[in-house]
């Protein structure tokens, strides 16, 4: 496997390291970060397809973050992830390898089509008005603040 860490994973590691997030990044945050870095997506399915095309040494997992009550893309160690998570939905690539897990704590569906459709319904509106950052105190989506933009741009180095 290539030693390539995609943007979303670099950002996850950076923000976790700075203790700015506990679990993972929201779909709008990832969407906005890629746009800011000059790699925009046309829609959420395109973002998810890109994520799945560039595997890392962990499983990307969509789960509901209990802190912010939004769906995030987190990572799970492959050697720690137990196969007995029977209720988790495991999306597979053409080689029948797991390339995205949808946690049982979500209500996103059991197929790629339903997961993509539900995430689009949930997050298309904030993305459409470029509100990529969840403000948990105010319980609403907001545009990136300057500090967030600077952090995102810092991974370009």
Coordinates of C-alpha atoms in Angstrom, one line a residue:
X1 CA 0.0 0.0 0.0
X2 CA 1.3 3.5 -0.9
X3 CA 2.3 5.7 2.0
X4 CA -0.2 8.4 1.0
X5 CA -2.3 10.2 3.6
X6 CA -5.3 12.0 2.0
X7 CA -6.3 15.5 3.1
X8 CA -9.2 14.5 5.3
X9 CA -6.9 12.1 7.3
X10 CA -4.1 14.7 7.7
X11 CA -6.7 17.1 9.0
X12 CA -8.2 14.5 11.4
X13 CA -4.7 13.8 12.8
X14 CA -3.9 17.5 13.1
X15 CA -7.1 18.5 14.8
X16 CA -7.0 15.5 17.2
X17 CA -3.4 16.4 18.0
X18 CA -4.5 19.9 18.9
X19 CA -7.4 18.5 20.9
X20 CA -9.9 20.4 18.7
X21 CA -11.9 17.3 17.9
X22 CA -12.5 14.0 19.7
X23 CA -13.8 11.7 17.1
X24 CA -13.6 12.9 13.4
X25 CA -14.5 15.5 10.9
X26 CA -18.0 16.3 9.7
X27 CA -18.9 15.9 6.0
X28 CA -19.3 19.7 5.5
X29 CA -15.9 20.3 7.1
X30 CA -14.2 17.9 4.8
X31 CA -16.1 19.3 1.8
X32 CA -15.1 22.8 2.7
X33 CA -11.4 21.9 3.5
X34 CA -11.0 20.3 0.1
X35 CA -12.5 23.3 -1.6
X36 CA -10.3 25.7 0.4
X37 CA -7.2 23.6 -0.7
X38 CA -8.2 23.8 -4.3
X39 CA -9.7 20.3 -4.6
X40 CA -13.5 21.0 -4.6
X41 CA -16.1 18.3 -5.0
X42 CA -19.4 18.7 -6.9
X43 CA -21.4 16.7 -4.3
X44 CA -21.2 14.5 -1.3
X45 CA -21.2 11.2 -3.2
X46 CA -18.1 12.4 -5.1
X47 CA -16.4 13.2 -1.7
X48 CA -17.2 9.8 -0.3
X49 CA -16.0 8.1 -3.5
X50 CA -12.7 10.0 -3.3
X51 CA -12.3 8.9 0.3
X52 CA -12.9 5.3 -0.6
X53 CA -10.5 5.4 -3.6
X54 CA -7.6 6.4 -1.4
X55 CA -7.3 3.8 1.4
X56 CA -5.2 4.4 4.5
X57 CA -3.9 1.9 7.0
X58 CA -7.1 2.3 9.0
X59 CA -10.8 2.0 8.3
X60 CA -12.7 5.2 7.7
X61 CA -15.9 5.0 9.7
X62 CA -19.0 7.2 9.5
X63 CA -20.5 7.6 13.0
X64 CA -22.6 9.9 14.9
X65 CA -20.5 12.0 17.3
X66 CA -22.3 12.2 20.7
X67 CA -20.6 15.5 21.5
X68 CA -21.9 17.5 18.5
X69 CA -24.7 15.1 17.4
X70 CA -23.5 15.2 13.8
X71 CA -22.1 12.5 11.5
X72 CA -18.3 12.5 11.4
X73 CA -15.8 10.5 9.5
X74 CA -13.4 9.0 12.0
X75 CA -10.8 6.2 11.7
X76 CA -10.6 2.8 13.3
X77 CA -7.5 0.7 13.6
X78 CA -7.9 -2.4 11.3
X79 CA -6.3 -4.7 13.9
X80 CA -8.5 -3.4 16.7
X81 CA -11.8 -3.2 14.7
X82 CA -13.6 -6.3 15.6
X83 CA -15.5 -8.3 13.1
X84 CA -18.3 -8.8 15.6
X85 CA -19.7 -5.4 15.0
X86 CA -22.4 -7.1 13.1
X87 CA -24.8 -4.1 13.0
X88 CA -22.2 -1.9 11.3
X89 CA -22.6 -1.5 7.6
X90 CA -19.4 -2.4 5.7
X91 CA -19.2 -0.9 2.2
X92 CA -16.8 -2.8 0.0
X93 CA -14.8 -2.0 -3.1
X94 CA -14.6 -4.0 -6.3
X95 CA -12.1 -6.4 -4.6
X96 CA -14.6 -7.1 -1.9
X97 CA -12.4 -5.2 0.7
X98 CA -14.0 -3.0 3.3
X99 CA -13.3 0.6 2.3
X100 CA -15.9 2.4 4.4
X101 CA -17.8 1.5 7.6
X102 CA -21.1 3.0 8.6
X103 CA -21.5 2.7 12.4
X104 CA -24.6 1.2 13.9
X105 CA -25.1 4.4 15.9
X106 CA -26.2 6.1 12.7
X107 CA -29.5 5.8 10.8
X108 CA -28.1 6.2 7.4
X109 CA -29.2 3.0 5.7
X110 CA -27.6 -0.3 4.8
X111 CA -26.5 0.3 1.2
X112 CA -24.1 2.6 -0.5
X113 CA -27.0 4.3 -2.3
X114 CA -29.1 4.9 0.9
X115 CA -26.0 6.1 2.9
X116 CA -25.0 8.6 0.1
X117 CA -28.6 9.8 -0.3
X118 CA -29.2 10.3 3.4
X119 CA -25.9 12.2 3.9
X120 CA -26.7 14.4 0.9
X121 CA -30.2 15.2 2.5
X122 CA -28.6 16.0 5.8
X123 CA -25.6 18.1 4.7
X124 CA -26.4 19.5 1.2
X125 CA -27.9 22.7 2.6
X126 CA -25.0 23.9 4.8
X127 CA -22.5 22.9 2.1
X128 CA -24.5 24.9 -0.5
X129 CA -24.2 28.1 1.5
X130 CA -20.6 27.4 2.4
X131 CA -21.3 26.8 6.1
X132 CA -18.7 24.1 6.7
X133 CA -18.1 24.4 10.4
X134 CA -20.4 23.1 13.2
X135 CA -20.7 25.6 16.1
X136 CA -21.8 23.4 18.9
X137 CA -22.4 26.3 21.3
X138 CA -24.9 27.9 18.9
X139 CA -26.0 24.6 17.4
X140 CA -25.7 25.7 13.8
X141 CA -23.4 25.5 10.8
X142 CA -21.1 28.5 10.3
X143 CA -18.6 29.6 7.7
X144 CA -15.0 28.7 8.5
X145 CA -13.3 31.1 10.9
X146 CA -9.9 32.5 9.9
X147 CA -8.2 30.2 12.4
X148 CA -9.9 27.2 10.9
X149 CA -8.9 28.3 7.4
X150 CA -5.3 28.8 8.5
X151 CA -5.2 25.4 10.1
X152 CA -6.6 23.8 7.0
X153 CA -4.1 25.6 4.7
X154 CA -1.2 24.6 7.0
X155 CA -1.4 21.0 5.8
X156 CA -0.5 22.2 2.3
X157 CA 3.2 22.4 3.2

